[in-house]
Amino acid sequence: MTTTLFRLDYGGKLEREISRIIESFSEFQIDTGRYPQRWLAIKLLEADADILTHIRAMPNGEQVISLAAQSAEKLKSMLGDDVDMLIADRRYGFINGVVRQSLHRPHLDRITLTDRIDDIVTHKWLGLPIFFAMMYVMFRLVIDVSAPFLDWTDAVITGPVAGWFSLLLDLVSAPAWMHSLVVEAVIGGVGGVLVFVPGLLILYFFLALLEDSGYMSRAAFVMDRFMRVVGLHGKSFIPMILGFGCAVPAIYATRTIASRRDRILTALLVPLMSCSARLPVYVVFGLAFFGARAGTVIWAMYALGIVVAMLAGMVFTRTILKPDASSAFVLELPPYRQPALKSVLIHMWENTREFVRKAGTVILLASLVMWILLNFPWGVTDKRDSYFGQVSGAIAPAFSPLGFGDWQTSGALVTGFMAKEIVVSTLSQIYINANGGVEAAKPTTFGEDLAGIGLGFMDAAVNSGEILLSIIPGVDLVDEEAEAQDTILSRALREHFTPLSTMALLVFVLLYVPCVATLGAIKHEFGMSWAVISAVYQTAVAWIAAFLLYQGGLLLGFG
Amino acid sequence: MLSQLVNLLENKKDGLSLFEISRLMNAQPSAVRAMLELLVQKGRLAEVGPDGKVCAACGLESNCQLLALKGKRYVVCG
């Protein structure tokens, strides 16, 4: 069998210039060595940097380069484009021709796996239940699988870490107030929030999986029908999905929406989507009061956020934000793809890092301010008499009809205006201190602490694995008693709340005034008046919803 | 093919996505992607995000959640 060397015909004008350059190799005695002359000529026309360097190093090389440059200029003036573009154009044209002649796709091939999956997940009736089922499974996994790690982190922070700090302070003979500052403000406040890092890692892992697989676009598509009820379209659901992570980037994401009215309405609804900062509040109360059903309660909070957003949207559409001419909703559904583990891990780490950074800055600062307000006037023994207690006590009556009219909760809710996680850090500071502070552990050596941390982590990993496997129907590896681990905060909360008042509080936390960063984003994008409207309407809606839930529950005998 | 692609985008103010271009040119997305990359590299086309801003001007790059959700669009430069 004989083979012939393939040569792509670049067309008369290009071929003439290629031949001219090949001839110049002989004329100027250029040794092309191992390179085919035609290939070298084409590369010179394309002004390939490596080849130019190679030829320039040869005797008479400059003359050949100059000739190639003249050819390129000539071709550009004749054909109206850069030579490298002309060459690439010919190559792509040839490839396209070959593909057309040699590849015949039967019609059936056009129905891809993506189309088949989309037939189900974007189905008129099945699409929405599938979306909510996926969210339900995700939050059950987040809560159940992270619970052993949450207990482990709590044990590490309140055990060995608190012990090391105390030891260090003893070594430098630190005064009692310094002990109080470190243990209550830093460990109680910041540590109380850092405990949720394992849960957030898992939440962001699942969100990244949904995004990278291409499902998120389907969720927007599925929600389009419902968004139209509130005078929006599916495009507005994308910022709302982002709002499950953090409302601030979600507010800026409304820039993708063309109509200003649609943008404003979307921005007013985005903070009703339960952001990750609210998750610590749900988890603390959920695990303290609802145990194994905490995942369901948390899922209900996310679903309630969407429902209230729909209702609020309907009200706005009929009052201050009447719809303008509707624009068509065009959303591209990319093909499903297998998420890349590296990309998912990067996404998960970057979002969690942001949470940890906030714990080390905003929450640390807030915890220090809280500590000052809780301990001044200096020497105050009953925290109710502190500046914080006095201010919180003054506003507490406003929350009494909602079932949580004590000064501790009222104060924690006010501090949540800075960032929602601070509700937990404030409650940690108040209740952990009131219950005698971080539990005094038996004296241990540093090596014993490290071994304990390692063994605890392995235990948590095994427990999480068992919980994960128990999700498979018919497999039950979970020891129910082992699940019922308690934190100091959980025990303290059970003394102050009932399941009904807890539900009312969770609803209030879900719906009340957005954090200061979110209001800043709304002000930046739409002006101060819309930021004020957002703060006022959400607080009013939160109060009414919590009131109806609590008072309705009492009437039905759930108190 | 490249000139056909540029001509296709010339009248599209909001640009087109990879899959829209593939459909209109009746070509495989993998083949079109290589052409788009070359044209972006040569400065003929620009990649824009879902908000219509040029991606190259934004530092988010692979971290952009909007791009992950909606994909890039391509517009003719200048």
CSV table of C-alpha atoms in Angstrom, one decimal, chain A residues 141-351:
chain,number,residue,atom,x,y,z
A,141,LEU,CA,-27.8,15.5,53.9
A,142,VAL,CA,-26.3,18.8,55.0
A,143,ILE,CA,-27.8,18.6,58.5
A,144,ASP,CA,-27.6,14.9,59.2
A,145,VAL,CA,-24.2,14.2,57.7
A,146,SER,CA,-22.6,17.3,59.2
A,147,ALA,CA,-24.1,16.8,62.7
A,148,PRO,CA,-21.3,14.5,64.0
A,149,PHE,CA,-18.7,16.9,62.7
A,150,LEU,CA,-20.6,19.8,64.2
A,151,ASP,CA,-20.5,18.1,67.6
A,152,TRP,CA,-16.8,17.4,67.1
A,153,THR,CA,-16.0,21.0,66.2
A,154,ASP,CA,-18.0,22.2,69.2
A,155,ALA,CA,-16.1,19.7,71.5
A,156,VAL,CA,-12.7,20.8,70.1
A,157,ILE,CA,-13.5,24.6,70.5
A,158,THR,CA,-15.0,24.4,74.0
A,159,GLY,CA,-12.6,21.7,75.1
A,160,PRO,CA,-9.0,21.7,74.1
A,161,VAL,CA,-8.9,25.1,72.4
A,162,ALA,CA,-10.6,26.8,75.4
A,163,GLY,CA,-8.2,24.9,77.7
A,164,TRP,CA,-5.1,26.0,75.7
A,165,PHE,CA,-6.2,29.7,75.8
A,166,SER,CA,-6.9,29.4,79.6
A,167,LEU,CA,-3.5,27.9,80.2
A,168,LEU,CA,-1.8,30.5,78.2
A,169,LEU,CA,-3.6,33.3,80.1
A,170,ASP,CA,-2.7,31.6,83.4
A,171,LEU,CA,0.9,31.5,82.3
A,172,VAL,CA,1.0,35.2,81.7
A,173,SER,CA,-1.0,35.8,84.9
A,174,ALA,CA,-3.8,37.5,82.9
A,175,PRO,CA,-6.5,39.3,85.0
A,176,ALA,CA,-10.0,37.9,85.4
A,177,TRP,CA,-11.5,40.3,82.8
A,178,MET,CA,-9.0,39.0,80.2
A,179,HIS,CA,-10.1,35.4,80.9
A,180,SER,CA,-13.7,36.6,80.5
A,181,LEU,CA,-13.0,38.4,77.2
A,182,VAL,CA,-11.2,35.5,75.7
A,183,VAL,CA,-13.5,32.7,76.9
A,184,GLU,CA,-16.8,34.6,76.4
A,185,ALA,CA,-16.2,36.9,73.5
A,186,VAL,CA,-13.6,35.1,71.4
A,187,ILE,CA,-14.4,31.4,72.1
A,188,GLY,CA,-18.0,31.8,72.9
A,189,GLY,CA,-18.8,34.3,70.1
A,190,VAL,CA,-16.5,33.5,67.3
A,191,GLY,CA,-16.2,29.8,68.2
A,192,GLY,CA,-19.9,29.5,68.4
A,193,VAL,CA,-20.1,30.5,64.7
A,194,LEU,CA,-17.1,28.5,63.6
A,195,VAL,CA,-18.8,25.3,64.8
A,196,PHE,CA,-20.9,25.5,61.7
A,197,VAL,CA,-18.0,25.3,59.2
A,198,PRO,CA,-18.5,21.5,58.6
A,199,GLY,CA,-22.2,22.1,57.7
A,200,LEU,CA,-21.4,24.9,55.4
A,201,LEU,CA,-18.6,22.9,53.7
A,202,ILE,CA,-21.2,20.2,52.9
A,203,LEU,CA,-23.9,22.8,51.9
A,204,TYR,CA,-21.5,24.5,49.4
A,205,PHE,CA,-20.4,21.0,48.2
A,206,PHE,CA,-24.0,20.2,47.2
A,207,LEU,CA,-24.6,23.7,45.7
A,208,ALA,CA,-21.5,23.3,43.6
A,209,LEU,CA,-22.6,19.9,42.5
A,210,LEU,CA,-26.0,21.2,41.4
A,211,GLU,CA,-24.4,24.2,39.6
A,212,ASP,CA,-21.6,22.3,37.9
A,213,SER,CA,-23.9,19.5,36.7
A,214,GLY,CA,-26.1,22.1,34.9
A,215,TYR,CA,-29.2,21.5,37.1
A,216,MET,CA,-29.4,25.1,38.4
A,217,SER,CA,-30.5,26.4,35.0
A,218,ARG,CA,-33.3,23.8,35.0
A,219,ALA,CA,-34.4,25.0,38.4
A,220,ALA,CA,-34.8,28.6,37.0
A,221,PHE,CA,-36.7,27.2,34.0
A,222,VAL,CA,-39.0,25.2,36.2
A,223,MET,CA,-39.7,28.2,38.4
A,224,ASP,CA,-40.5,30.4,35.4
A,225,ARG,CA,-44.2,29.5,35.5
A,226,PHE,CA,-44.4,30.6,39.2
A,227,MET,CA,-42.3,33.7,38.7
A,228,ARG,CA,-44.8,34.9,36.1
A,229,VAL,CA,-47.5,34.8,38.8
A,230,VAL,CA,-45.6,37.6,40.5
A,231,GLY,CA,-44.9,39.5,37.3
A,232,LEU,CA,-41.4,38.2,36.9
A,233,HIS,CA,-39.8,35.5,34.8
A,234,GLY,CA,-37.5,32.6,35.4
A,235,LYS,CA,-34.5,34.9,34.8
A,236,SER,CA,-35.2,36.4,38.2
A,237,PHE,CA,-34.9,33.0,39.9
A,238,ILE,CA,-31.2,32.9,39.1
A,239,PRO,CA,-30.3,35.7,41.5
A,240,MET,CA,-32.7,34.1,44.0
A,241,ILE,CA,-30.8,30.8,43.8
A,242,LEU,CA,-27.6,32.7,44.3
A,243,GLY,CA,-29.3,34.2,47.4
A,244,PHE,CA,-29.3,30.8,49.0
A,245,GLY,CA,-25.5,31.3,49.3
A,246,CYS,CA,-25.4,35.0,50.1
A,247,ALA,CA,-27.8,37.9,49.2
A,248,VAL,CA,-25.1,40.4,48.4
A,249,PRO,CA,-23.8,38.9,45.2
A,250,ALA,CA,-27.4,37.9,44.4
A,251,ILE,CA,-28.4,41.6,44.5
A,252,TYR,CA,-25.6,42.5,42.1
A,253,ALA,CA,-26.6,39.5,39.9
A,254,THR,CA,-29.9,41.3,39.2
A,255,ARG,CA,-27.9,43.4,36.7
A,256,THR,CA,-28.6,40.6,34.2
A,257,ILE,CA,-32.2,41.6,34.1
A,258,ALA,CA,-33.0,44.2,31.5
A,259,SER,CA,-36.1,45.9,33.1
A,260,ARG,CA,-35.4,48.2,36.1
A,261,ARG,CA,-38.8,47.3,37.6
A,262,ASP,CA,-38.0,43.6,37.4
A,263,ARG,CA,-34.5,44.2,38.9
A,264,ILE,CA,-36.0,46.1,41.8
A,265,LEU,CA,-38.7,43.5,42.5
A,266,THR,CA,-36.1,40.7,42.3
A,267,ALA,CA,-33.8,42.5,44.7
A,268,LEU,CA,-36.7,43.0,47.1
A,269,LEU,CA,-37.4,39.2,47.0
A,270,VAL,CA,-33.8,37.9,47.1
A,271,PRO,CA,-33.3,38.5,50.9
A,272,LEU,CA,-36.2,36.2,51.5
A,273,MET,CA,-34.2,33.3,50.2
A,274,SER,CA,-32.5,31.7,53.1
A,275,CYS,CA,-28.8,32.6,53.0
A,276,SER,CA,-26.1,30.5,54.4
A,277,ALA,CA,-25.6,32.9,57.4
A,278,ARG,CA,-29.1,31.9,58.7
A,279,LEU,CA,-28.1,28.2,58.6
A,280,PRO,CA,-26.3,28.3,62.0
A,281,VAL,CA,-29.4,29.7,63.6
A,282,TYR,CA,-31.6,27.0,62.1
A,283,VAL,CA,-29.1,24.3,63.0
A,284,VAL,CA,-28.7,25.4,66.6
A,285,PHE,CA,-32.4,25.6,67.3
A,286,GLY,CA,-33.3,22.7,65.0
A,287,LEU,CA,-30.9,20.2,66.7
A,288,ALA,CA,-31.8,21.5,70.1
A,289,PHE,CA,-35.6,21.1,69.7
A,290,PHE,CA,-36.3,18.8,66.7
A,291,GLY,CA,-33.4,16.3,66.8
A,292,ALA,CA,-33.6,13.9,63.9
A,293,ARG,CA,-36.3,16.1,62.3
A,294,ALA,CA,-34.1,19.2,62.2
A,295,GLY,CA,-33.4,18.6,58.5
A,296,THR,CA,-37.1,18.7,57.7
A,297,VAL,CA,-37.5,21.9,59.7
A,298,ILE,CA,-34.6,23.5,58.0
A,299,TRP,CA,-35.9,22.5,54.6
A,300,ALA,CA,-39.3,24.0,55.5
A,301,MET,CA,-37.6,27.3,56.3
A,302,TYR,CA,-36.1,27.3,52.8
A,303,ALA,CA,-39.4,26.4,51.2
A,304,LEU,CA,-41.2,29.1,53.3
A,305,GLY,CA,-38.8,31.7,52.1
A,306,ILE,CA,-39.7,30.9,48.5
A,307,VAL,CA,-43.4,30.9,49.2
A,308,VAL,CA,-43.3,34.2,51.1
A,309,ALA,CA,-41.2,35.7,48.2
A,310,MET,CA,-44.0,34.7,45.8
A,311,LEU,CA,-46.7,36.3,48.0
A,312,ALA,CA,-44.6,39.4,48.5
A,313,GLY,CA,-44.0,39.6,44.8
A,314,MET,CA,-47.8,39.4,44.1
A,315,VAL,CA,-48.4,42.2,46.5
A,316,PHE,CA,-45.7,44.4,45.0
A,317,THR,CA,-46.9,43.7,41.5
A,318,ARG,CA,-50.3,44.9,42.4
A,319,THR,CA,-49.2,48.0,44.3
A,320,ILE,CA,-45.9,49.9,43.9
A,321,LEU,CA,-44.2,47.8,41.2
A,322,LYS,CA,-46.9,47.3,38.5
A,323,PRO,CA,-45.5,45.2,35.5
A,324,ASP,CA,-44.3,46.9,32.3
A,325,ALA,CA,-44.3,45.2,28.9
A,326,SER,CA,-43.1,41.7,29.6
A,327,SER,CA,-40.0,40.5,27.9
A,328,ALA,CA,-39.5,37.0,26.6
A,329,PHE,CA,-37.6,34.6,28.8
A,330,VAL,CA,-34.7,33.0,27.0
A,331,LEU,CA,-32.6,30.8,29.1
A,332,GLU,CA,-30.0,28.5,27.6
A,333,LEU,CA,-30.0,25.0,29.2
A,334,PRO,CA,-26.4,23.8,28.9
A,335,PRO,CA,-25.9,20.0,28.5
A,336,TYR,CA,-25.6,18.1,31.7
A,337,ARG,CA,-22.0,17.3,32.6
A,338,GLN,CA,-20.2,15.4,35.2
A,339,PRO,CA,-19.0,17.9,37.9
A,340,ALA,CA,-15.2,18.1,38.1
A,341,LEU,CA,-14.2,17.2,41.7
A,342,LYS,CA,-11.5,19.9,41.7
A,343,SER,CA,-13.9,22.6,40.6
A,344,VAL,CA,-16.5,21.5,43.2
A,345,LEU,CA,-13.8,21.5,46.0
A,346,ILE,CA,-12.5,25.0,45.0
A,347,HIS,CA,-16.1,26.3,45.0
A,348,MET,CA,-16.7,24.8,48.4
A,349,TRP,CA,-13.5,26.0,49.9
A,350,GLU,CA,-13.8,29.6,48.5
A,351,ASN,CA,-17.3,30.1,49.9
